[in-house]
PDB file of C-alpha atoms in Angstrom:
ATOM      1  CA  UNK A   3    -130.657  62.902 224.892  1.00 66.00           C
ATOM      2  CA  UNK A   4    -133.305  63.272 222.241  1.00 63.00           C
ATOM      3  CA  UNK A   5    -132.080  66.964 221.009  1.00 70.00           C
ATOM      4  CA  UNK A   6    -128.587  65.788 221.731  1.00 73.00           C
ATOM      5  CA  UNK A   7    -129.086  62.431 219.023  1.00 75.00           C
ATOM      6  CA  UNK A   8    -130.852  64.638 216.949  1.00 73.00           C
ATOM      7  CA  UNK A   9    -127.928  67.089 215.978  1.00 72.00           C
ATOM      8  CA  UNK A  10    -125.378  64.462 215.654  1.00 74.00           C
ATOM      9  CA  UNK A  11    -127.425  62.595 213.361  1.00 68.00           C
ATOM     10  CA  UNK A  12    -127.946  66.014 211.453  1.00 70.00           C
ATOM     11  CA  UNK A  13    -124.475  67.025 211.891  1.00 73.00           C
ATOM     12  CA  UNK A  14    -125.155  70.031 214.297  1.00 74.00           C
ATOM     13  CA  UNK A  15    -123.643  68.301 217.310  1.00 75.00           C
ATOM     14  CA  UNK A  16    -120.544  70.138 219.189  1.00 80.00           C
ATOM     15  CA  UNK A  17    -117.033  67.853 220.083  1.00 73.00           C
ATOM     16  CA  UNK A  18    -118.364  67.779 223.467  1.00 75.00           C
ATOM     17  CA  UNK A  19    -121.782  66.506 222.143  1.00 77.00           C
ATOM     18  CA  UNK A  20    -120.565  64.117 220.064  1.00 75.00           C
ATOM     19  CA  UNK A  21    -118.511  63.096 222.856  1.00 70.00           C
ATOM     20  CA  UNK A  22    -121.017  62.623 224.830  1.00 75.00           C
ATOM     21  CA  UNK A  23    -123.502  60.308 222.047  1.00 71.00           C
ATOM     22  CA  UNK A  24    -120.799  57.911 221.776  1.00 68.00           C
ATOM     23  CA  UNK A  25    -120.164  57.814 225.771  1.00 68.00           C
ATOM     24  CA  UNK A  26    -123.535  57.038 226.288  1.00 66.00           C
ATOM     25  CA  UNK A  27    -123.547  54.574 222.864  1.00 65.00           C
ATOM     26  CA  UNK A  28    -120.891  52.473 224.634  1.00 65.00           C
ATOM     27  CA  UNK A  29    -122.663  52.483 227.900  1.00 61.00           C
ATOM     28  CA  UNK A  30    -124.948  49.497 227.765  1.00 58.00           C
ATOM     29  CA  UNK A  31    -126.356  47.136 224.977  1.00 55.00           C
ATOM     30  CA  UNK A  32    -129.572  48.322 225.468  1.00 61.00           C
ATOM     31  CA  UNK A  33    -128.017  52.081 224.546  1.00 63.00           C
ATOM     32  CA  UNK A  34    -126.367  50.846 221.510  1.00 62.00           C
ATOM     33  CA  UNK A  35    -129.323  49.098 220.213  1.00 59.00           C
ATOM     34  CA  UNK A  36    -131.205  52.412 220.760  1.00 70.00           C
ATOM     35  CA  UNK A  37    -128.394  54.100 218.837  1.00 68.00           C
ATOM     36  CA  UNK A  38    -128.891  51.847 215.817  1.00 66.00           C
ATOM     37  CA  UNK A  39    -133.000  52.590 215.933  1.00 64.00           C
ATOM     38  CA  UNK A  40    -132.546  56.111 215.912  1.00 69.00           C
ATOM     39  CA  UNK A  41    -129.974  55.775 212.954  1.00 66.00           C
ATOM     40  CA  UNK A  42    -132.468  53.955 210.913  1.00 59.00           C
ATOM     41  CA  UNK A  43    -135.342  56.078 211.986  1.00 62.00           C
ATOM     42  CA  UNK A  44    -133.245  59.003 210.997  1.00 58.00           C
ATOM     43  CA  UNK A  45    -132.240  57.487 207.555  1.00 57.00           C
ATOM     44  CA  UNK A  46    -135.767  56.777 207.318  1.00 54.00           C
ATOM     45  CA  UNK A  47    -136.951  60.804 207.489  1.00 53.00           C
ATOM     46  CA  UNK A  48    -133.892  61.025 204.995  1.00 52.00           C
ATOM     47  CA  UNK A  49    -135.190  62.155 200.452  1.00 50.00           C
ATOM     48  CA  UNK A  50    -133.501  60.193 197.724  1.00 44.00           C
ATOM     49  CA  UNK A  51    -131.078  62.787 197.172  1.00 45.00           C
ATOM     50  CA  UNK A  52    -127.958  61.994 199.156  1.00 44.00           C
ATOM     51  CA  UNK A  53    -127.492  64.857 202.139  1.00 45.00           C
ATOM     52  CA  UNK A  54    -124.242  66.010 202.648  1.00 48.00           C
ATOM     53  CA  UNK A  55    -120.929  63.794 202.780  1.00 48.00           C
ATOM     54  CA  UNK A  56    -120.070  65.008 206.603  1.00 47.00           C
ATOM     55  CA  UNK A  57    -123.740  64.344 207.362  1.00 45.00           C
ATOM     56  CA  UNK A  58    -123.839  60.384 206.040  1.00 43.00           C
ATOM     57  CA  UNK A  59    -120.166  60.000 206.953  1.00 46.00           C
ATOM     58  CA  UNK A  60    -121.391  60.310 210.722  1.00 44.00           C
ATOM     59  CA  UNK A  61    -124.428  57.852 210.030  1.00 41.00           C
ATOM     60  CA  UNK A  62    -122.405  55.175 208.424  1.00 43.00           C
ATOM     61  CA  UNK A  63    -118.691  55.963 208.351  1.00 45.00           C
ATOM     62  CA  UNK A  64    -118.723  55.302 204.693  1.00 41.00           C
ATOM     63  CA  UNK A  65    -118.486  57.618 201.720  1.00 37.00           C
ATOM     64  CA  UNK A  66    -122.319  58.690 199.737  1.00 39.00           C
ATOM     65  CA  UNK A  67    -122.998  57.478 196.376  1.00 38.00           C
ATOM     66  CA  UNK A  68    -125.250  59.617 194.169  1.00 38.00           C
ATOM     67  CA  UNK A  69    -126.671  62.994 193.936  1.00 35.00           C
ATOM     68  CA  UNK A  70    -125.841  65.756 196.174  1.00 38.00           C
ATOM     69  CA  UNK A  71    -129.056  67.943 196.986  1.00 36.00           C
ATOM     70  CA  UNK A  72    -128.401  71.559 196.394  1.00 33.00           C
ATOM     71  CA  UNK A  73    -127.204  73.451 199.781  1.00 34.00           C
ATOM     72  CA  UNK A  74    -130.507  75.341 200.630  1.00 37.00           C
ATOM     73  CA  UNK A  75    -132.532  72.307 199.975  1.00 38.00           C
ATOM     74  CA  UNK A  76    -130.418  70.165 202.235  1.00 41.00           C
ATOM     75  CA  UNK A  77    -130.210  72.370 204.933  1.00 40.00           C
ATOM     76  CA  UNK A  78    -134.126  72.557 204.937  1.00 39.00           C
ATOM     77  CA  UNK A  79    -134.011  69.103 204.908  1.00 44.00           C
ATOM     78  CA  UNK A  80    -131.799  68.728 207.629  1.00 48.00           C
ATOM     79  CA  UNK A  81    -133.602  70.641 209.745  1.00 46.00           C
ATOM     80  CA  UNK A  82    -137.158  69.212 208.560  1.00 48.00           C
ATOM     81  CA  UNK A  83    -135.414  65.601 209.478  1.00 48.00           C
ATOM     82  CA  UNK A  84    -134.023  66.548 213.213  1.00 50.00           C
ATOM     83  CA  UNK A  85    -137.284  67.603 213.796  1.00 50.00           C
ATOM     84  CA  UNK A  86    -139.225  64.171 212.749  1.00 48.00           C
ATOM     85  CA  UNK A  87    -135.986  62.706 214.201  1.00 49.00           C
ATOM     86  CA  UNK A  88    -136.753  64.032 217.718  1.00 47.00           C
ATOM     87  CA  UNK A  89    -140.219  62.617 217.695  1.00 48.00           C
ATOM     88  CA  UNK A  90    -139.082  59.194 216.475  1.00 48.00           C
ATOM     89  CA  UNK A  91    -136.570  59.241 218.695  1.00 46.00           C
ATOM     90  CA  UNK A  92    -139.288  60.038 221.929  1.00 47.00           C
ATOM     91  CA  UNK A  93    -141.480  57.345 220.182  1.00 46.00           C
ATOM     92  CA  UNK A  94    -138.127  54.652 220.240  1.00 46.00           C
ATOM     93  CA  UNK A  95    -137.459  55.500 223.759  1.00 45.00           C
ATOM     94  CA  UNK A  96    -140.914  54.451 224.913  1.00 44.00           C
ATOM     95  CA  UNK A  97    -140.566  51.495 222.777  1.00 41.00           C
ATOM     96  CA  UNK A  98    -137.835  50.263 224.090  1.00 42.00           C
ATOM     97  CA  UNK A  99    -138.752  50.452 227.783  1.00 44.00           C
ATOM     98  CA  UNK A 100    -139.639  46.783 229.251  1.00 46.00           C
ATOM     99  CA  UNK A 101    -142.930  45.930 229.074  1.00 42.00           C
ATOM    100  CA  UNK A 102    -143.192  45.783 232.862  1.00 45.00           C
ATOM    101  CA  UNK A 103    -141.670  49.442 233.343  1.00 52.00           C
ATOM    102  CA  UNK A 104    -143.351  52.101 234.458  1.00 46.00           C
ATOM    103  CA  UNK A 105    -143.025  54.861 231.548  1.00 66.00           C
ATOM    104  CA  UNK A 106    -142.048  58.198 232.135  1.00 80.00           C
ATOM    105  CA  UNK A 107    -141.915  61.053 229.734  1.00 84.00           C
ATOM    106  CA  UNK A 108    -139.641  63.848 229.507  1.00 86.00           C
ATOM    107  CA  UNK A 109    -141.051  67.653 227.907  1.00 87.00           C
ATOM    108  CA  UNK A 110    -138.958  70.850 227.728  1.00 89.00           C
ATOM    109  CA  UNK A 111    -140.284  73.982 227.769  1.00 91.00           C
ATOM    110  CA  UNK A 112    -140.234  77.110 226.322  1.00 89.00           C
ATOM    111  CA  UNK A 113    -137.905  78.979 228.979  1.00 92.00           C
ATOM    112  CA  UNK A 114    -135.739  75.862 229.173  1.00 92.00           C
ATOM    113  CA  UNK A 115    -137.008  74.415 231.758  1.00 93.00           C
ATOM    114  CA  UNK A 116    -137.536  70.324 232.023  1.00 93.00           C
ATOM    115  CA  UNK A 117    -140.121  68.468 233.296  1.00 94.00           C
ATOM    116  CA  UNK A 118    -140.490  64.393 233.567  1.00 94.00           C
ATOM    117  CA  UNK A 119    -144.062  63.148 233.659  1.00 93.00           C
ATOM    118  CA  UNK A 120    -144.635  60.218 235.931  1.00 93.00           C
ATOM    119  CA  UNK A 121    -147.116  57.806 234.050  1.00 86.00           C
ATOM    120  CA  UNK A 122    -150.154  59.127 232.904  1.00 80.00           C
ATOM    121  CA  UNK A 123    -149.566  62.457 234.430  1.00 89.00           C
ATOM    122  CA  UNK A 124    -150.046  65.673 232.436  1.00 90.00           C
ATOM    123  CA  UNK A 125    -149.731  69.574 232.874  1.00 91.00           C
ATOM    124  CA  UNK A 126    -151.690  72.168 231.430  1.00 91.00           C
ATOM    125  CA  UNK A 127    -149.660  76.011 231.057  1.00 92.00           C
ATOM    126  CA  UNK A 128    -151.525  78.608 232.056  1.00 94.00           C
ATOM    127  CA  UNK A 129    -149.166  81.497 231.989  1.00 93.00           C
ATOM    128  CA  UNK A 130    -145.869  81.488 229.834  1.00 93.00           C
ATOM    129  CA  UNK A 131    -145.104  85.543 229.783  1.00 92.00           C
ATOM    130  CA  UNK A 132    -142.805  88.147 230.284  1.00 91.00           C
ATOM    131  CA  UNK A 133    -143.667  88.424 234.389  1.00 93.00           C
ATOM    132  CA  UNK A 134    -144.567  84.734 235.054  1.00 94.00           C
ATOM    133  CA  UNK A 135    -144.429  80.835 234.243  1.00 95.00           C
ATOM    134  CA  UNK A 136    -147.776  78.663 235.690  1.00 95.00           C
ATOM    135  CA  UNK A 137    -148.675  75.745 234.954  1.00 95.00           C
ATOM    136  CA  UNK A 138    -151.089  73.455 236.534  1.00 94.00           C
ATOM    137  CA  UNK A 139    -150.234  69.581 237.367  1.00 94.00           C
ATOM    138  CA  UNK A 140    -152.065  66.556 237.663  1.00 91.00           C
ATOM    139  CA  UNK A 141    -150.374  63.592 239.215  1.00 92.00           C
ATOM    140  CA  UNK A 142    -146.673  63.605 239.700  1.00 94.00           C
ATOM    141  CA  UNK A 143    -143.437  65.052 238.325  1.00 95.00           C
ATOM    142  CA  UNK A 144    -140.353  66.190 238.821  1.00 96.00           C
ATOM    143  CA  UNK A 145    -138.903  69.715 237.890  1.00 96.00           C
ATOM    144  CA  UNK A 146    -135.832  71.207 236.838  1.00 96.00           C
ATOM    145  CA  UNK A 147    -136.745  74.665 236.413  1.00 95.00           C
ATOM    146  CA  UNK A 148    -134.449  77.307 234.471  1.00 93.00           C
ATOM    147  CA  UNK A 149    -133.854  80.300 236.922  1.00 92.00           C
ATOM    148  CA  UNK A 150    -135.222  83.691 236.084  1.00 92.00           C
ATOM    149  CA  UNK A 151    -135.685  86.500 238.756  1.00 89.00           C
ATOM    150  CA  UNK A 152    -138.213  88.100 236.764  1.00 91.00           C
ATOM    151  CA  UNK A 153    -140.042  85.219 236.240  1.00 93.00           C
ATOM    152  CA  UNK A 154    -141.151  83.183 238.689  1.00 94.00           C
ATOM    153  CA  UNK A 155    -142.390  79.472 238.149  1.00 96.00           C
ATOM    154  CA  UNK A 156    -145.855  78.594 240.043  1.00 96.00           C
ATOM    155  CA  UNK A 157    -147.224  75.205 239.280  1.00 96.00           C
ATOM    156  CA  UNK A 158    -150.583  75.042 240.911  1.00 96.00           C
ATOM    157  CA  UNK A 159    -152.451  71.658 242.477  1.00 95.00           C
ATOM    158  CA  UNK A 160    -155.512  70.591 243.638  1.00 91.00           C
ATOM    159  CA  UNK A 161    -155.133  72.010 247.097  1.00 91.00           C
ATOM    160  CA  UNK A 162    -151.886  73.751 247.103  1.00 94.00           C
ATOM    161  CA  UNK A 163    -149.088  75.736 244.840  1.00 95.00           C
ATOM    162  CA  UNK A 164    -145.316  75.372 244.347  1.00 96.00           C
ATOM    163  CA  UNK A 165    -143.650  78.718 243.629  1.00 95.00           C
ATOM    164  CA  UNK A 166    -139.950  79.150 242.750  1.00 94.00           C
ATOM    165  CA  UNK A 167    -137.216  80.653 240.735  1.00 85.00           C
ATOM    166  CA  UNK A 168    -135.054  77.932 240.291  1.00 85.00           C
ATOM    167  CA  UNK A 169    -134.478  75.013 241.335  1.00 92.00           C
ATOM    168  CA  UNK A 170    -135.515  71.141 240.985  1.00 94.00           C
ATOM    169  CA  UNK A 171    -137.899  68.457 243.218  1.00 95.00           C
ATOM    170  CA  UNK A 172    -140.619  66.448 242.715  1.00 95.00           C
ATOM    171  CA  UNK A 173    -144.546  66.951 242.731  1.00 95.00           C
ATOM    172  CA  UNK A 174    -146.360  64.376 243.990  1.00 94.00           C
ATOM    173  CA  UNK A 175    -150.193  65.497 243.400  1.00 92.00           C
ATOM    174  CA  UNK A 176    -152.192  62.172 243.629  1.00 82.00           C
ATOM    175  CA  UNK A 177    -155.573  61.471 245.609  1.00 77.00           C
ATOM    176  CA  UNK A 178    -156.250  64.965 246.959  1.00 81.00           C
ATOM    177  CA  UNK A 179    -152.734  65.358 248.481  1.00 92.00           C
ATOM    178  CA  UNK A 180    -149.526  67.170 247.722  1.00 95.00           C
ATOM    179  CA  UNK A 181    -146.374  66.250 248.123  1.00 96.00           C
ATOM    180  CA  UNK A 182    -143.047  68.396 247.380  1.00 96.00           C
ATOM    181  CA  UNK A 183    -139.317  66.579 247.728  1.00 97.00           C
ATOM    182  CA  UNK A 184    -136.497  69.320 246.996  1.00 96.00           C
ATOM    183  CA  UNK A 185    -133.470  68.037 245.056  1.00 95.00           C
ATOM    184  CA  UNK A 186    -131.566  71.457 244.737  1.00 94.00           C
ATOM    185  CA  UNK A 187    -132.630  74.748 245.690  1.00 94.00           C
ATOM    186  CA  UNK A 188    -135.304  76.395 247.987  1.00 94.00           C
ATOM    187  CA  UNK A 189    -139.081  75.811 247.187  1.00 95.00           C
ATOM    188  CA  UNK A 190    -141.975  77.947 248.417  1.00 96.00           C
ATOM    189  CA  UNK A 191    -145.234  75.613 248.988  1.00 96.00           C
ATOM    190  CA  UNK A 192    -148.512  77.668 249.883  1.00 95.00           C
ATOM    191  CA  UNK A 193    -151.406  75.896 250.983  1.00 93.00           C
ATOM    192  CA  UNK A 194    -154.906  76.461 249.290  1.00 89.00           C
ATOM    193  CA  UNK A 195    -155.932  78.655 252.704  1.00 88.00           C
ATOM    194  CA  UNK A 196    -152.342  80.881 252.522  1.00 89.00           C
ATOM    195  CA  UNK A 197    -150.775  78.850 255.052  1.00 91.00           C
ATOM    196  CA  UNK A 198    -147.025  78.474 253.494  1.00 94.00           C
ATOM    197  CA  UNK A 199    -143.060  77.356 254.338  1.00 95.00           C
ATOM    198  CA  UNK A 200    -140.146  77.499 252.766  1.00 96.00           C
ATOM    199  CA  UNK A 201    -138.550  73.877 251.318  1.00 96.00           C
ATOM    200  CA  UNK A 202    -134.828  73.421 250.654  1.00 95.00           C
ATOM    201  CA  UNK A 203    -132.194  70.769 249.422  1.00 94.00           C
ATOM    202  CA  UNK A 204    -133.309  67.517 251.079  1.00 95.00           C
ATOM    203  CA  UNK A 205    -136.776  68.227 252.483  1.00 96.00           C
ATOM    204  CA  UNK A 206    -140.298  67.692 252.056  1.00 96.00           C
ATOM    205  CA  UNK A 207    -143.307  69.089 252.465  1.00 96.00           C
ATOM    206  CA  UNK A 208    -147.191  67.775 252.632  1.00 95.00           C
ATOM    207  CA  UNK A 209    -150.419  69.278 252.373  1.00 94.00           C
ATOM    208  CA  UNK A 210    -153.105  66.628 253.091  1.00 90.00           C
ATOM    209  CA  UNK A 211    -156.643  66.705 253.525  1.00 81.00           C
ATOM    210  CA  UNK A 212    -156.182  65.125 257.054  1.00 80.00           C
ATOM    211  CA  UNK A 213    -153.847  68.039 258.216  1.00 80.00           C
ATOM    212  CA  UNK A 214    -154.432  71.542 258.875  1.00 83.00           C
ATOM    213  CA  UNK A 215    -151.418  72.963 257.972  1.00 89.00           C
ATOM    214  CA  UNK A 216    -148.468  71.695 255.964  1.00 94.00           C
ATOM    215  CA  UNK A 217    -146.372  68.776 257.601  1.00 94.00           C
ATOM    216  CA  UNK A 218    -142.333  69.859 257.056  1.00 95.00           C
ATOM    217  CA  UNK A 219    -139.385  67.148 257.135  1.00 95.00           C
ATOM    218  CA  UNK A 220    -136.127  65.812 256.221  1.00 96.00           C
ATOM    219  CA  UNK A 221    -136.587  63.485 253.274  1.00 95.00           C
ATOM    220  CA  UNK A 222    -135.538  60.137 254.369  1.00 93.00           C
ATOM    221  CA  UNK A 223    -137.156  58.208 251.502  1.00 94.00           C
ATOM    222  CA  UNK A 224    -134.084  57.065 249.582  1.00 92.00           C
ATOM    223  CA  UNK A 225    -136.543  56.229 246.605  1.00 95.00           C
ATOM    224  CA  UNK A 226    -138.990  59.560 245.871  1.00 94.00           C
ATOM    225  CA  UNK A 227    -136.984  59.786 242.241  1.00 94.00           C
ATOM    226  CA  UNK A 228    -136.639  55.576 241.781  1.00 95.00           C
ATOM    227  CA  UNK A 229    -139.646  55.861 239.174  1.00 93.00           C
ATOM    228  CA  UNK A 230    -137.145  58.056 237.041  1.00 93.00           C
ATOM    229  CA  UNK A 231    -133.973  56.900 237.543  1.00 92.00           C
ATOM    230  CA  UNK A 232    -134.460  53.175 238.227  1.00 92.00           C
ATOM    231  CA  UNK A 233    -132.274  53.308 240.629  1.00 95.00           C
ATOM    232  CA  UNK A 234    -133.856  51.591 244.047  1.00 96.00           C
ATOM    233  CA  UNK A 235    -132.444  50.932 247.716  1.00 96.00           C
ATOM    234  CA  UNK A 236    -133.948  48.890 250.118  1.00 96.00           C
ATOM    235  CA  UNK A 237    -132.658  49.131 253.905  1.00 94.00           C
ATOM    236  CA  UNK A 238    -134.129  46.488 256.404  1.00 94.00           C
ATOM    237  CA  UNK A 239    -137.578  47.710 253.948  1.00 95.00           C
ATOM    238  CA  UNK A 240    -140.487  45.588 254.885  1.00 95.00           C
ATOM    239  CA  UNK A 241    -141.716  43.643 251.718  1.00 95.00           C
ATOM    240  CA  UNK A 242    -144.880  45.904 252.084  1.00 95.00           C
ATOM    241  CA  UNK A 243    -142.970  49.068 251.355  1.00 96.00           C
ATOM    242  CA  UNK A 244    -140.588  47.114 248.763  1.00 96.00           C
ATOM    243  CA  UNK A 245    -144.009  46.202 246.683  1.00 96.00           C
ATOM    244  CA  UNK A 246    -145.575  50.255 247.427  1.00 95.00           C
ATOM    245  CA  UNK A 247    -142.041  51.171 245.215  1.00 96.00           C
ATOM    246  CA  UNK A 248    -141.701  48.175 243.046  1.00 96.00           C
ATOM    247  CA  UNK A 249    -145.318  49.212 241.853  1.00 94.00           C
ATOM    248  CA  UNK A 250    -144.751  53.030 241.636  1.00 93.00           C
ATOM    249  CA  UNK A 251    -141.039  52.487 239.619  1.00 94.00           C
ATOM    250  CA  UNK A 252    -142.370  49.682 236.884  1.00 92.00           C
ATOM    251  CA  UNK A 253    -146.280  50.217 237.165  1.00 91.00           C
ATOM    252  CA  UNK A 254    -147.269  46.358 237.651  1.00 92.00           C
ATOM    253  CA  UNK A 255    -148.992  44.833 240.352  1.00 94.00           C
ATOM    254  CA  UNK A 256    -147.213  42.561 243.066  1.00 95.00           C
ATOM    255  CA  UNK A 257    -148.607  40.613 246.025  1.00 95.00           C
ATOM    256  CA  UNK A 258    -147.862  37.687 248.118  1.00 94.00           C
ATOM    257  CA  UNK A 259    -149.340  34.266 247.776  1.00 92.00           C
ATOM    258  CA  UNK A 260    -148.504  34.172 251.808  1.00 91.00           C
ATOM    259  CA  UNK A 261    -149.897  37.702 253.682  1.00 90.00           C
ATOM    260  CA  UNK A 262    -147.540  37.504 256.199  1.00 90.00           C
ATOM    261  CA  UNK A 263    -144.548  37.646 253.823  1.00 91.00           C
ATOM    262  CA  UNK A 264    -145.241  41.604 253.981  1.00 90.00           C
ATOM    263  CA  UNK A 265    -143.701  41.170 257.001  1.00 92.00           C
ATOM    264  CA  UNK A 266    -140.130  40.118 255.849  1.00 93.00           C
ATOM    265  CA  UNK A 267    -137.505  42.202 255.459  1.00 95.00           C
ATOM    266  CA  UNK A 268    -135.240  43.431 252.767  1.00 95.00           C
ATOM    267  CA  UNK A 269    -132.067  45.032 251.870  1.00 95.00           C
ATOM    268  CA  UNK A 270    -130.927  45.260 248.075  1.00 94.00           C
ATOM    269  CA  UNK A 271    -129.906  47.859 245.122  1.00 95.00           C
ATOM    270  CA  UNK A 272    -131.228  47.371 242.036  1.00 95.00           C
ATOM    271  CA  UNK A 273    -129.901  49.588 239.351  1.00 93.00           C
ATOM    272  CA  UNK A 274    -131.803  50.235 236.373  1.00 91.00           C
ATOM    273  CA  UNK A 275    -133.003  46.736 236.250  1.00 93.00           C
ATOM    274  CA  UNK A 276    -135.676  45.441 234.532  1.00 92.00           C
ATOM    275  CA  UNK A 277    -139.372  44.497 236.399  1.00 93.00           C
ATOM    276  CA  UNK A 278    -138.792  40.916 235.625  1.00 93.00           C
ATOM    277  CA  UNK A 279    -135.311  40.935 236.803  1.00 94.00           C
ATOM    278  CA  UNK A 280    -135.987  42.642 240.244  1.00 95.00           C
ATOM    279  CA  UNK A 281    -138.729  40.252 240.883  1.00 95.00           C
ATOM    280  CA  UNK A 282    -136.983  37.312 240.088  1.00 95.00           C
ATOM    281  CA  UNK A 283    -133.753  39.082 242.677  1.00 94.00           C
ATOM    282  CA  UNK A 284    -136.191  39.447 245.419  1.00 95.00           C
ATOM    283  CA  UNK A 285    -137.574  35.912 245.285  1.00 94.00           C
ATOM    284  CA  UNK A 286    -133.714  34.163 245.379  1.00 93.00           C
ATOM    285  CA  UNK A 287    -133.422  36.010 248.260  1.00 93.00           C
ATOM    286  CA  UNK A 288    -135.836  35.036 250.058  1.00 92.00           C
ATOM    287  CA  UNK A 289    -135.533  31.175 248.478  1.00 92.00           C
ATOM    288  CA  UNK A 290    -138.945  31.431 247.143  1.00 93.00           C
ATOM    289  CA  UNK A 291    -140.655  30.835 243.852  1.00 93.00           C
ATOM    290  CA  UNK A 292    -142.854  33.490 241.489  1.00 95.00           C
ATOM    291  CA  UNK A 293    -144.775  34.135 238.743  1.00 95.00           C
ATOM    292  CA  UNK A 294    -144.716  36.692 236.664  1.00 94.00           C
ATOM    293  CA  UNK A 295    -146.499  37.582 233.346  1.00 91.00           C
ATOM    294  CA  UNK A 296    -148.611  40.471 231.944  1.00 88.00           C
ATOM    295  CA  UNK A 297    -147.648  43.311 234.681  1.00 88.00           C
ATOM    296  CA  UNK A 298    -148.405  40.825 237.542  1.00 93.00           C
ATOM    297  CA  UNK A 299    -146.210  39.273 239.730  1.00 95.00           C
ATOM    298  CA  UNK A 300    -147.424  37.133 242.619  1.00 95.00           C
ATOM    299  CA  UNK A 301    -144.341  35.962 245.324  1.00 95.00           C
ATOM    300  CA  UNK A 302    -145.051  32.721 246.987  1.00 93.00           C
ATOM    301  CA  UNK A 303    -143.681  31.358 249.697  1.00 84.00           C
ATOM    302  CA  UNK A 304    -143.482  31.588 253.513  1.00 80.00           C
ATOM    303  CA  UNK A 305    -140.381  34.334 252.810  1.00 74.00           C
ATOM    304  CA  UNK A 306    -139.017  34.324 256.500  1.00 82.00           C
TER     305      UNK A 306
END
């Protein structure tokens, strides 16, 4: 959405594009109020000279007073702008997450290709050429990689590698072990010692220190993207695996005043709610009381 804000504010943006800002605009108050922030961080990159009417009609729906800058200077300036306007834009998204979210980040690169950053996860590239695309990952991530035949994409763990062509899943490289869930495509995970099978739409692999080979199954956890979408489902979950996810999507820390309310069961959607608001849905359901304040949350209560 950042590209996509930054041409309509610039006046680059396609019907379908423009379409699509004021879609997503009308979507939510949170959305709108992000609208506004980018507006004003874009007016903000903006000279004294007036840009162009169709530009500033766009921003404020009214007509410009003043000076006109001349047409090569406000094209530089346009594109100059959309530029600091995409890294505003990355810096308003972050802002505006709750404080008790779990942040991810979101990088395109060169070939097209997008890749969201769980946390404080990073990649290095260590190959962007004509014959190949590697890059290394620590922690976790999920891919949607632009197809090209004669280009592979090999992303390279601690103990293991992903190679495809195109496709998109999620790399979970934490504590030694990796984990690969495939949204769309076929994925090819090879084991440090050559071992290697072939992952497609809906499956997983593992390769853990504790196993010789690579463990292959049907993904059956209805929450391996939750952290990015902030969408979560809970089916007869234990309250042990409900605080495992609940820590992963929003990055505080929950426990339980009683130890045996791990115990208890839940079932429940949230969608794209806030930490505070998820916490507060769990404990109603249960009839129970909580605290919550600076990234903790502690439930208390016998539960069930």
């Amino acid at each position: 959405m950042e590209e996509v804000l930054a041409k309509y504010f610039s006046g680059e943006a396609s019907k379908d594009e423009i379409s699509s800002v004021e879609s997503w605009r009308c979507e939510s108050k949170n959305n709108a109020n992000t609208f506004l922030d980018v507006k004003n961080a874009w007016l903000a990159t903006q000279p004294k000279e007036t840009p162009p009417e169709h530009v500033l009609g766009k921003i404020l729906d009214e007509k410009p007073k003043g000076k006109q800058a001349s047409f090569m200077m406000s094209t530089w300036i346009r594109y100059a702008s959309a530029a600091v306007l995409i890294l505003a834009i990355s810096l308003l998204f972050i802002l505006n997450q709750d404080s008790g979210q779990s942040i991810y980040t979101s990088q395109k690169l060169d070939d097209g290709s997008v890749v969201a950053l769980h946390g404080d996860s990073g990649i290095e590239i260590l190959k962007f050429n004509d014959s190949i695309r590697e890059i290394r990952i620590i922690g976790k991530a999920y891919f949607d990689i632009e197809r090209d035949e004669k280009r592979p994409f090999v992303i390279h763990t601690e103990n293991a590698k992903v190679q495809v062509l195109g496709t998109s899943f999620v790399v979970d490289a934490y504590k030694g072990n990796t984990e690969v869930c495939v949204e769309t495509g076929l994925v090819e995970l090879v084991k440090s010692d050559g071992v290697a099978v072939k992952l497609e739409m809906g499956e997983m692999g593992l390769v853990s220190t504790n196993n010789k080979g690579i463990i292959k199954r049907n993904n059956n956890d209805l929450n391996y993207l939750a952290w990015k979408t902030k969408v979560i489902t809970f089916n007869e979950s234990s309250m042990s695996e409900v605080k495992e996810v609940i820590e992963d999507v929003y990055g505080i820390e929950m426990n339980f005043e009683n130890p045996l309310f791990q115990n208890c069961k839940l079932t429940a959607k949230f969608n794209k709610k806030k930490a505070k608001d998820a916490i507060e849905i769990i404990a109603r359901t249960f009839g129970i009381e909580y605290d919550y304040s600076n990234g903790k949350a502690v439930l208390k209560g016998k539960g069930c």
